[in-house]
Amino acid sequence: MLKFILKKLIQMIPMLLFISFLVFGALQLTGIDPVSYIATPDMAANQENLDLLRERLGLNQPFLIRYFNWVGDILRGNFGYSITNGTPIGVLIAQRLPATIELALISMVVSAVLGISIGIVSAIYQNSPIDYLGRFFAVLGQAIPQFFFGICLIQIFSIKLGWLPSSGRYSTYATPLRHFILPCLTLTLSLTSVLMRYSRNNMLGVLNSDYIKTARMKGISETKVYVKHAFRNAMRPVLVILCFRLPMLISGSVVIESVYNWPGIGSVITDAVIAGDYPVVMVTTLMVAASILIASFLVDVLTALLDPRVRLGEE
Amino acid sequence: MELNKSHASNMFQKNVRKFLRNKLAMIGMVVMLIILLMCVFAPVFTSYRADQPDFSARTQPPNLPHILGTDKLGRDVFSRILYGGRYSILIGVTGAFFGSLIGVILGAIAGYFGKLIDSAIVRLSEIFQTVPNMILILILGAVFGRSIGNLLFIFAITGWMTTFRIVRNEFIALKGETYVQVCEAFGMSKIDIMFKQILPNVMSPVIVATTVNVAHFILSEAGLSFIGVGVPSATPTWGNILNAAKSLDVISNYWWLWVVPGVVITVFVLAVNFFGDGLRDVLDPKQQ
């Protein structure tokens, strides 16, 4: 098991390097000249000054050397600067990332607990009213566009009823918890339905399989059949789905941050995309990719714990 | 051979009958077809063009000439939704199809051959999976310009990993089965074993995943266009129509501008999902 974890950890390094290379390459493809954002207008007229500035910043070095300089800078914690307002990107991330992590993490936990438990209950009581109700909400939750659901919530709870604030994270007129409820509810909805659908389908598949019938034939109690025999195998594909939906959670939070003016990293990305602020886009992408890598590493370890075939097959 | 054929056609008839008996799936299919046909034959159902402004009839609530009202430029919402549906549905279906195609092929290769090929493709899928679609859209948009074609390309190359992982895991589990070993012992070609013998046993989760993806891509397009980084705003997609509802002013005063497209997207995606669930019930041998 330790060997498996170590192997997975070591595999992450070349992937991060590869992603950062892609990100840096794409930054070069956009053909932006950083000097034009640094130079003052009276300086910009003088070509010699510009060349000197380029020399000093190491911009006329070959692509690969600039790439390694860039990676070195990032490892030392120097993320570069926004080209629209000159803010250090590190500061931007430190200010905004916690809001997104808070939103995504709590939503993930809430939807995992909700989705998996509703899914399993639906599968055990297949074709009962509980099952129909659960499936109805799962299907509806997957069909409603997140932002549309968000707008509906704003219309009902903020405009009509006036119970919850419609935007922002902190304010003088509402507690942070009340600011948090609507965005979290919106982000939770679709992941919950995805997880519910998959855990129900998998649980059904497992419950129909021969080894469960054997277990029942042996006279093992129903609870034990569900908890000990079915649960582990039904959860393996669900964890895979959870892992694959993490970027969806990030994409979802990008949209939701736009609906609720939530001051997270998603709105930084959106603003940077619209303003063409490429350095910010690239570094935030790298951050997002790194956090998703770490999360999927955790899911891999969980999967291996649940299914010996996975870790034995890979060794 | 003769016997085999009649058996197969019996199975098919049985499956069709089973599908026809599934009420939700039938409702889903009918609703899906109605919306699809209305979008395809949009000119039959509306006399307005999607991009025709009428400044004398701005933000009218639903009334007789404009059955779903008009937007801030006086464009007919009903016709915008019909013409917009063409783009949104096309983007969803095409993106999901190509995504699944890539996923099935790579998943079969990785799962069947294992070893180096497997780990290389798995690494590739993990890389694609860690970079959110948004960034690829931005990069491609910056290099080639923002367009529907680029969006489709991005959906296809970012939408194959779910199918890939399902197919690969199933292949790893199935390739040790006796029937596969028998096929190998008979000297059947690897391609035949992969795509004719193993693949049919994997298709039902793939079909469920593809349906989920059609719905997912329609929603993705809507989300991306809603925040202003998807399809260029001149093209009336469902997401671009909803983009108009970003202000509190519109939300509280002009409900038909956001409720109508929102409900249309929801109903269509709902119909696609019901249809997909019905297909799963028919195709999944474990449930028969």
Coordinates of N, CA, C and O in Angstrom, one line a residue, chain A residues 8 11 15 18-19 22-23 26 29-30 126 135-136 139-140 142-148 151-152 154-155 159 166 194 197-198 200-202 204-206 208 236 240-241 243-245 247-248 250-251 254-255 258-259 269-270 272-274 276 278 281-282 284-285 288-290 292-293 296 300 303 309 314, chain B residues 24 118-119 122-127 129-135 138-139 142-143 161-162 164-166 168-170 173 205 208-209 211-213 215-216 219 222-224 226-229 238-239 242-243 245-246 248 251-252 258-263 265-267 269-270 273-274 276-277 280-281 286-287:
Chain A
K8 N 2.2 6.7 -6.8 CA 1.2 7.7 -7.3 C 1.8 9.1 -7.0 O 1.6 10.0 -7.9
Q11 N 4.4 9.9 -9.6 CA 3.8 10.1 -10.9 C 3.3 11.5 -11.1 O 3.1 12.0 -12.2
M15 N 3.6 15.0 -14.3 CA 2.4 15.5 -14.8 C 2.3 17.0 -14.5 O 1.8 17.8 -15.4
F18 N 4.5 18.7 -17.0 CA 3.9 18.7 -18.3 C 2.8 19.8 -18.4 O 2.7 20.5 -19.4
I19 N 1.9 19.8 -17.4 CA 0.8 20.8 -17.4 C 1.4 22.2 -17.4 O 1.0 23.1 -18.2
L22 N 2.6 23.0 -20.8 CA 1.5 23.4 -21.7 C 1.0 24.8 -21.5 O 0.8 25.6 -22.4
V23 N 0.9 25.1 -20.2 CA 0.4 26.4 -19.8 C 1.3 27.5 -20.3 O 0.9 28.5 -20.8
A26 N 1.3 27.9 -24.0 CA 0.1 28.6 -24.5 C 0.2 30.1 -24.3 O -0.2 30.9 -25.1
L29 N 2.1 31.4 -27.0 CA 1.3 31.4 -28.3 C 0.5 32.6 -28.4 O 0.2 33.0 -29.5
T30 N 0.0 33.2 -27.3 CA -0.9 34.3 -27.4 C -0.1 35.6 -27.9 O -0.7 36.5 -28.3
Q126 N -35.9 -0.3 -4.4 CA -36.1 0.0 -5.8 C -37.6 0.0 -6.1 O -38.3 -0.9 -5.6
R135 N -35.2 9.6 -7.5 CA -34.9 9.7 -8.9 C -35.4 11.0 -9.6 O -34.7 11.5 -10.4
F136 N -36.6 11.4 -9.2 CA -37.1 12.6 -9.7 C -36.2 13.8 -9.4 O -35.8 14.6 -10.3
V139 N -32.8 13.5 -11.3 CA -32.9 13.8 -12.8 C -33.2 15.3 -13.0 O -32.6 15.9 -13.8
L140 N -34.0 15.9 -12.1 CA -34.3 17.3 -12.2 C -33.0 18.1 -11.9 O -32.7 19.1 -12.6
Q142 N -30.0 17.3 -12.3 CA -29.0 17.2 -13.4 C -29.4 18.0 -14.6 O -28.6 18.4 -15.5
A143 N -30.7 18.3 -14.7 CA -31.2 18.9 -15.9 C -31.2 20.5 -15.8 O -31.2 21.1 -16.8
I144 N -31.4 21.0 -14.6 CA -31.4 22.4 -14.5 C -30.0 23.0 -14.6 O -29.1 22.6 -14.0
P145 N -29.9 24.0 -15.5 CA -28.6 24.7 -15.6 C -28.3 25.3 -14.2 O -29.2 25.9 -13.6
Q146 N -27.0 25.1 -13.7 CA -26.7 25.6 -12.4 C -27.1 27.1 -12.2 O -27.6 27.5 -11.2
F147 N -26.7 27.9 -13.2 CA -26.9 29.4 -13.1 C -28.4 29.7 -13.1 O -28.8 30.6 -12.4
F148 N -29.1 28.9 -13.8 CA -30.6 29.1 -13.9 C -31.2 28.8 -12.5 O -32.0 29.6 -12.0
I151 N -30.3 31.7 -10.3 CA -31.2 32.8 -10.5 C -32.6 32.6 -9.9 O -33.1 33.5 -9.3
C152 N -33.1 31.4 -10.0 CA -34.4 31.1 -9.4 C -34.3 31.3 -7.9 O -35.2 31.9 -7.3
I154 N -32.3 33.2 -6.3 CA -32.2 34.7 -6.0 C -33.6 35.3 -6.1 O -34.0 36.0 -5.2
Q155 N -34.3 34.9 -7.1 CA -35.6 35.5 -7.3 C -36.5 35.2 -6.1 O -37.2 36.0 -5.6
I159 N -35.2 38.3 -3.7 CA -36.0 39.4 -4.2 C -37.4 39.3 -3.6 O -37.9 40.2 -3.0
S166 N -28.3 38.3 -2.0 CA -28.2 37.8 -3.4 C -26.8 37.8 -3.9 O -26.5 37.2 -4.9
V194 N -25.6 13.8 -9.8 CA -24.7 12.9 -10.5 C -24.4 11.7 -9.6 O -24.5 10.5 -10.0
R197 N -27.3 9.3 -8.9 CA -27.6 8.5 -10.1 C -26.6 7.3 -10.2 O -27.0 6.2 -10.4
Y198 N -25.3 7.6 -10.1 CA -24.3 6.6 -10.2 C -24.3 5.6 -9.1 O -24.2 4.4 -9.3
R200 N -26.8 4.8 -7.2 CA -28.0 3.9 -7.4 C -27.8 2.9 -8.4 O -28.0 1.7 -8.2
N201 N -27.3 3.3 -9.6 CA -27.1 2.4 -10.7 C -26.1 1.3 -10.3 O -26.3 0.1 -10.6
N202 N -25.0 1.7 -9.7 CA -24.0 0.7 -9.3 C -24.5 -0.3 -8.2 O -24.2 -1.5 -8.3
L204 N -27.5 -1.1 -7.7 CA -28.4 -2.1 -8.4 C -27.7 -3.2 -9.1 O -28.0 -4.3 -9.0
G205 N -26.7 -2.7 -9.8 CA -25.9 -3.7 -10.6 C -25.3 -4.7 -9.6 O -25.3 -5.9 -9.9
V206 N -24.7 -4.2 -8.5 CA -24.1 -5.1 -7.6 C -25.1 -6.0 -6.9 O -24.9 -7.2 -6.7
N208 N -27.7 -7.2 -8.1 CA -28.2 -8.3 -8.9 C -27.1 -9.3 -9.2 O -27.4 -10.2 -10.0
R236 N -16.9 1.8 -5.7 CA -15.7 2.0 -6.5 C -15.9 2.9 -7.7 O -15.3 4.0 -7.9
V240 N -14.8 7.0 -8.7 CA -14.2 7.4 -10.0 C -14.9 8.6 -10.5 O -14.4 9.6 -10.9
I241 N -16.3 8.5 -10.4 CA -17.1 9.7 -10.9 C -16.8 10.9 -10.1 O -16.7 12.0 -10.6
C243 N -14.2 11.7 -8.5 CA -12.9 12.2 -8.9 C -13.0 13.0 -10.3 O -12.4 14.1 -10.4
F244 N -13.8 12.4 -11.2 CA -13.9 13.1 -12.5 C -14.7 14.3 -12.5 O -14.6 15.1 -13.4
R245 N -15.6 14.4 -11.5 CA -16.4 15.6 -11.4 C -15.8 16.8 -10.7 O -16.4 17.8 -10.6
P247 N -13.2 18.7 -11.5 CA -13.1 19.9 -12.4 C -14.5 20.5 -12.6 O -14.6 21.8 -12.8
M248 N -15.5 19.7 -12.7 CA -16.9 20.2 -12.9 C -17.2 21.1 -11.7 O -17.9 22.2 -11.9
I250 N -15.1 22.9 -10.0 CA -14.4 24.1 -10.3 C -15.1 25.0 -11.3 O -15.4 26.1 -11.1
S251 N -15.4 24.3 -12.5 CA -16.2 25.0 -13.5 C -17.5 25.5 -13.0 O -17.9 26.7 -13.3
V254 N -17.0 28.5 -11.0 CA -16.7 29.7 -11.8 C -18.0 30.4 -12.2 O -18.2 31.6 -12.1
V255 N -19.0 29.5 -12.7 CA -20.3 30.1 -13.1 C -21.0 30.7 -11.9 O -21.6 31.8 -11.9
S258 N -20.0 33.9 -10.6 CA -20.4 35.0 -11.5 C -21.9 35.3 -11.1 O -22.3 36.5 -11.1
V259 N -22.7 34.3 -10.8 CA -24.1 34.6 -10.5 C -24.2 35.4 -9.2 O -25.0 36.3 -9.0
I269 N -10.6 34.2 -12.6 CA -10.4 33.6 -13.9 C -11.3 34.2 -15.0 O -10.9 34.6 -16.0
T270 N -12.6 34.3 -14.6 CA -13.6 34.9 -15.6 C -13.1 36.3 -16.0 O -13.1 36.6 -17.2
A272 N -10.2 37.6 -15.8 CA -9.0 37.6 -16.5 C -9.2 37.2 -18.0 O -8.6 37.7 -18.9
V273 N -10.1 36.2 -18.2 CA -10.4 35.7 -19.5 C -11.0 36.8 -20.4 O -10.6 37.1 -21.5
I274 N -12.0 37.5 -19.8 CA -12.6 38.6 -20.5 C -11.7 39.7 -20.8 O -11.7 40.3 -21.9
G276 N -8.5 39.5 -21.1 CA -7.2 39.1 -21.8 C -6.0 39.1 -20.9 O -4.9 39.3 -21.4
Y278 N -3.6 37.3 -19.5 CA -3.1 35.9 -19.6 C -2.3 35.4 -18.5 O -2.4 34.2 -18.1
V281 N -4.5 34.1 -15.9 CA -5.2 32.9 -16.3 C -4.3 31.7 -16.2 O -4.7 30.7 -15.6
M282 N -3.1 31.8 -16.6 CA -2.2 30.7 -16.6 C -1.8 30.2 -15.2 O -1.9 29.1 -14.9
T284 N -3.5 30.8 -12.4 CA -4.6 30.3 -11.7 C -5.0 28.9 -12.2 O -5.3 28.0 -11.5
T285 N -4.8 28.7 -13.5 CA -5.0 27.4 -14.1 C -4.1 26.4 -13.4 O -4.5 25.2 -13.1
V288 N -5.3 25.5 -10.0 CA -6.5 24.7 -10.1 C -6.1 23.3 -10.5 O -6.5 22.3 -9.8
A289 N -5.2 23.1 -11.5 CA -4.8 21.8 -11.9 C -4.1 21.1 -10.8 O -4.3 19.9 -10.6
A290 N -3.2 21.8 -10.1 CA -2.5 21.2 -9.0 C -3.5 20.7 -7.9 O -3.3 19.6 -7.4
I292 N -6.6 19.9 -8.3 CA -7.4 18.7 -8.7 C -6.5 17.5 -8.7 O -6.9 16.4 -8.4
L293 N -5.2 17.6 -9.1 CA -4.3 16.5 -9.0 C -4.2 15.9 -7.6 O -4.2 14.7 -7.5
S296 N -7.4 14.1 -6.8 CA -7.6 12.8 -7.5 C -6.6 11.8 -7.0 O -6.9 10.6 -7.0
D300 N -7.7 8.2 -5.7 CA -7.0 6.9 -6.1 C -6.6 6.1 -4.9 O -6.8 4.8 -4.9
T303 N -9.8 4.5 -3.7 CA -10.2 3.4 -4.6 C -9.4 2.1 -4.3 O -9.9 1.0 -4.2
R309 N -7.9 -5.2 -6.3 CA -7.6 -5.5 -7.7 C -6.8 -4.3 -8.3 O -5.9 -4.5 -9.1
E314 N -1.7 -2.8 -10.7 CA -0.8 -1.8 -11.1 C 0.6 -2.1 -10.7 O 1.6 -1.4 -11.2
Chain B
L24 N -41.8 6.7 -19.0 CA -40.9 7.9 -18.9 C -40.0 8.0 -20.1 O -39.8 9.1 -20.6
D118 N -1.1 1.3 -21.5 CA -2.1 1.7 -20.5 C -1.7 2.9 -19.7 O -2.4 3.9 -19.6
S119 N -0.5 2.8 -19.1 CA -0.1 3.9 -18.2 C 0.1 5.2 -19.0 O -0.3 6.3 -18.5
V122 N -3.5 6.5 -19.6 CA -4.0 7.0 -18.3 C -3.5 8.3 -17.9 O -4.2 9.2 -17.5
R123 N -2.1 8.5 -18.1 CA -1.5 9.7 -17.7 C -2.1 10.8 -18.6 O -2.5 11.9 -18.1
L124 N -2.3 10.6 -19.9 CA -2.9 11.5 -20.8 C -4.2 12.0 -20.3 O -4.6 13.2 -20.2
S125 N -5.0 11.0 -19.9 CA -6.4 11.3 -19.5 C -6.4 12.1 -18.2 O -7.2 13.0 -18.0
E126 N -5.4 11.8 -17.3 CA -5.3 12.6 -16.1 C -4.9 14.0 -16.4 O -5.4 14.9 -15.7
I127 N -4.1 14.2 -17.4 CA -3.7 15.6 -17.7 C -4.9 16.4 -18.2 O -5.2 17.5 -17.8
Q129 N -7.9 15.7 -17.6 CA -8.9 15.9 -16.6 C -8.6 17.0 -15.6 O -9.5 17.6 -15.0
T130 N -7.3 17.3 -15.5 CA -6.9 18.3 -14.5 C -7.0 19.7 -15.0 O -7.1 20.6 -14.2
V131 N -7.0 19.9 -16.4 CA -7.1 21.2 -16.9 C -8.6 21.5 -17.2 O -9.2 20.8 -18.0
P132 N -9.2 22.4 -16.5 CA -10.6 22.7 -16.7 C -10.9 23.2 -18.1 O -10.0 23.9 -18.7
N133 N -12.1 22.8 -18.7 CA -12.4 23.1 -20.1 C -12.2 24.6 -20.4 O -11.8 25.0 -21.4
M134 N -12.6 25.4 -19.4 CA -12.6 26.8 -19.5 C -11.2 27.4 -20.0 O -11.2 28.2 -20.9
I135 N -10.1 26.8 -19.5 CA -8.8 27.2 -19.9 C -8.5 26.9 -21.3 O -8.0 27.7 -22.1
L138 N -10.3 29.2 -23.6 CA -9.6 30.5 -23.6 C -8.4 30.4 -24.5 O -8.3 31.3 -25.4
I139 N -7.6 29.4 -24.4 CA -6.4 29.3 -25.1 C -6.7 29.2 -26.6 O -6.2 29.9 -27.5
A142 N -8.0 32.3 -27.9 CA -7.0 33.4 -28.2 C -6.2 33.1 -29.4 O -5.9 34.0 -30.2
V143 N -6.0 31.8 -29.7 CA -5.2 31.5 -30.9 C -6.0 31.4 -32.2 O -5.6 32.0 -33.2
M161 N -13.0 11.4 -21.0 CA -12.3 10.7 -19.9 C -13.2 9.8 -19.1 O -12.8 8.8 -18.6
T162 N -14.5 10.3 -18.9 CA -15.4 9.4 -18.2 C -15.6 8.1 -18.9 O -15.5 7.0 -18.3
F164 N -13.7 6.8 -21.1 CA -12.5 6.1 -21.2 C -12.3 5.3 -19.9 O -11.9 4.1 -20.0
R165 N -12.5 5.9 -18.8 CA -12.2 5.2 -17.5 C -13.2 4.0 -17.3 O -12.8 3.0 -16.9
I166 N -14.4 4.2 -17.7 CA -15.4 3.1 -17.6 C -15.0 2.0 -18.4 O -14.9 0.8 -18.0
R168 N -12.1 1.3 -19.8 CA -10.8 0.7 -19.4 C -11.0 -0.2 -18.2 O -10.5 -1.4 -18.2
N169 N -11.6 0.3 -17.2 CA -11.8 -0.6 -16.0 C -12.6 -1.9 -16.3 O -12.2 -2.9 -15.9
E170 N -13.6 -1.8 -17.2 CA -14.3 -3.0 -17.6 C -13.5 -3.9 -18.4 O -13.5 -5.1 -18.2
A173 N -11.2 -5.8 -16.1 CA -11.9 -6.8 -15.4 C -12.3 -8.0 -16.3 O -12.2 -9.1 -15.9
P205 N -23.0 0.9 -19.9 CA -22.5 2.1 -19.2 C -22.0 3.2 -20.1 O -22.2 4.4 -19.8
V208 N -25.1 5.2 -21.2 CA -25.5 6.0 -20.1 C -24.6 7.3 -20.0 O -25.1 8.4 -20.0
A209 N -23.3 7.0 -20.1 CA -22.3 8.1 -20.0 C -22.5 9.1 -21.2 O -22.4 10.3 -21.0
T211 N -25.3 9.8 -22.9 CA -26.5 10.6 -22.7 C -26.2 11.6 -21.7 O -26.6 12.8 -21.9
V212 N -25.5 11.2 -20.6 CA -25.2 12.2 -19.6 C -24.4 13.3 -20.2 O -24.6 14.5 -19.9
N213 N -23.5 13.0 -21.1 CA -22.6 14.0 -21.7 C -23.4 14.9 -22.7 O -23.0 16.1 -22.7
A215 N -26.4 15.9 -22.3 CA -27.0 16.8 -21.4 C -26.0 17.8 -20.8 O -26.1 19.0 -20.8
H216 N -24.8 17.2 -20.4 CA -23.8 17.9 -19.8 C -23.2 19.0 -20.7 O -23.0 20.2 -20.3
L219 N -25.6 21.9 -21.1 CA -25.5 22.7 -19.9 C -24.2 23.5 -19.9 O -24.2 24.7 -19.5
A222 N -24.3 26.4 -22.2 CA -25.2 27.4 -21.6 C -24.4 28.2 -20.5 O -24.4 29.4 -20.5
G223 N -23.7 27.5 -19.7 CA -22.9 28.1 -18.6 C -21.8 29.0 -19.1 O -21.7 30.1 -18.7
L224 N -21.1 28.5 -20.1 CA -20.0 29.2 -20.6 C -20.5 30.5 -21.3 O -19.9 31.6 -21.2
F226 N -23.3 31.9 -20.8 CA -23.9 32.8 -19.7 C -22.9 33.7 -19.1 O -23.1 34.9 -19.0
I227 N -21.7 33.2 -18.8 CA -20.7 34.1 -18.2 C -19.9 34.9 -19.3 O -19.0 35.7 -19.0
G228 N -20.1 34.6 -20.6 CA -19.6 35.4 -21.6 C -18.3 34.9 -22.2 O -17.5 35.7 -22.8
V229 N -18.0 33.6 -22.1 CA -16.7 33.1 -22.7 C -17.0 31.9 -23.6 O -16.1 31.2 -24.0
W238 N -28.9 28.9 -26.6 CA -29.7 29.0 -25.3 C -28.9 29.7 -24.2 O -29.5 30.5 -23.5
G239 N -27.6 29.4 -24.2 CA -26.8 30.1 -23.2 C -26.7 31.6 -23.4 O -26.9 32.4 -22.5
L242 N -29.9 33.4 -22.3 CA -29.9 33.5 -20.9 C -28.9 34.6 -20.4 O -29.1 35.1 -19.3
N243 N -27.9 34.8 -21.2 CA -26.9 35.8 -20.8 C -27.5 37.1 -20.5 O -27.0 37.9 -19.7
A245 N -30.0 37.6 -18.8 CA -30.6 37.7 -17.4 C -29.6 37.9 -16.3 O -29.8 37.4 -15.2
K246 N -28.4 38.5 -16.6 CA -27.4 38.6 -15.6 C -27.7 39.7 -14.6 O -27.1 39.7 -13.5
L248 N -30.0 42.0 -11.9 CA -31.1 41.9 -11.0 C -32.3 42.6 -11.6 O -33.5 42.1 -11.3
I251 N -34.0 40.0 -13.7 CA -34.5 38.9 -12.9 C -35.8 39.3 -12.3 O -36.8 38.6 -12.3
S252 N -35.9 40.6 -11.7 CA -37.1 40.9 -11.0 C -38.2 41.5 -11.9 O -39.3 41.4 -11.6
W258 N -35.7 35.2 -18.7 CA -34.8 34.1 -18.2 C -35.6 32.9 -17.8 O -35.0 31.8 -17.9
V259 N -36.8 33.0 -17.4 CA -37.6 31.8 -17.1 C -37.8 30.9 -18.3 O -37.5 29.7 -18.3
V260 N -38.2 31.5 -19.4 CA -38.5 30.7 -20.6 C -37.3 29.9 -21.1 O -37.3 28.7 -21.2
P261 N -36.1 30.6 -21.5 CA -35.0 29.8 -21.9 C -34.5 28.8 -20.9 O -34.2 27.6 -21.2
G262 N -34.6 29.2 -19.6 CA -34.1 28.3 -18.5 C -35.0 27.0 -18.5 O -34.5 25.9 -18.4
V263 N -36.3 27.2 -18.6 CA -37.2 26.1 -18.6 C -37.0 25.2 -19.8 O -37.0 24.0 -19.7
I265 N -34.3 24.7 -21.6 CA -33.1 23.9 -21.4 C -33.4 22.8 -20.5 O -33.0 21.6 -20.8
T266 N -34.0 23.1 -19.4 CA -34.3 22.1 -18.3 C -35.1 20.9 -18.9 O -34.8 19.8 -18.8
V267 N -36.2 21.3 -19.6 CA -37.1 20.3 -20.2 C -36.4 19.4 -21.2 O -36.5 18.2 -21.2
V269 N -33.1 18.8 -21.5 CA -32.1 18.0 -20.9 C -32.8 16.9 -20.1 O -32.3 15.7 -20.1
L270 N -33.9 17.2 -19.4 CA -34.7 16.2 -18.7 C -35.1 15.1 -19.7 O -35.0 13.9 -19.4
N273 N -32.3 12.8 -20.6 CA -32.0 11.9 -19.6 C -32.9 10.8 -19.4 O -32.6 9.6 -19.2
F274 N -34.3 11.1 -19.5 CA -35.3 10.0 -19.5 C -35.0 9.0 -20.6 O -35.1 7.8 -20.4
G276 N -32.3 8.4 -22.1 CA -31.1 7.6 -21.8 C -31.3 6.5 -20.8 O -30.8 5.4 -20.9
D277 N -32.1 6.9 -19.7 CA -32.4 5.9 -18.7 C -33.2 4.7 -19.3 O -33.0 3.6 -18.9
R280 N -30.9 2.5 -21.1 CA -30.2 1.7 -20.2 C -30.9 0.4 -19.7 O -30.4 -0.7 -19.7
D281 N -32.2 0.7 -19.3 CA -33.0 -0.4 -18.9 C -33.1 -1.5 -19.9 O -33.1 -2.7 -19.6
K286 N -27.9 -7.0 -17.2 CA -28.0 -7.4 -15.8 C -29.4 -7.2 -15.3 O -29.8 -7.8 -14.3
Q287 N -30.2 -6.3 -16.0 CA -31.5 -6.0 -15.5 C -32.5 -6.9 -16.1 O -33.7 -6.9 -15.8

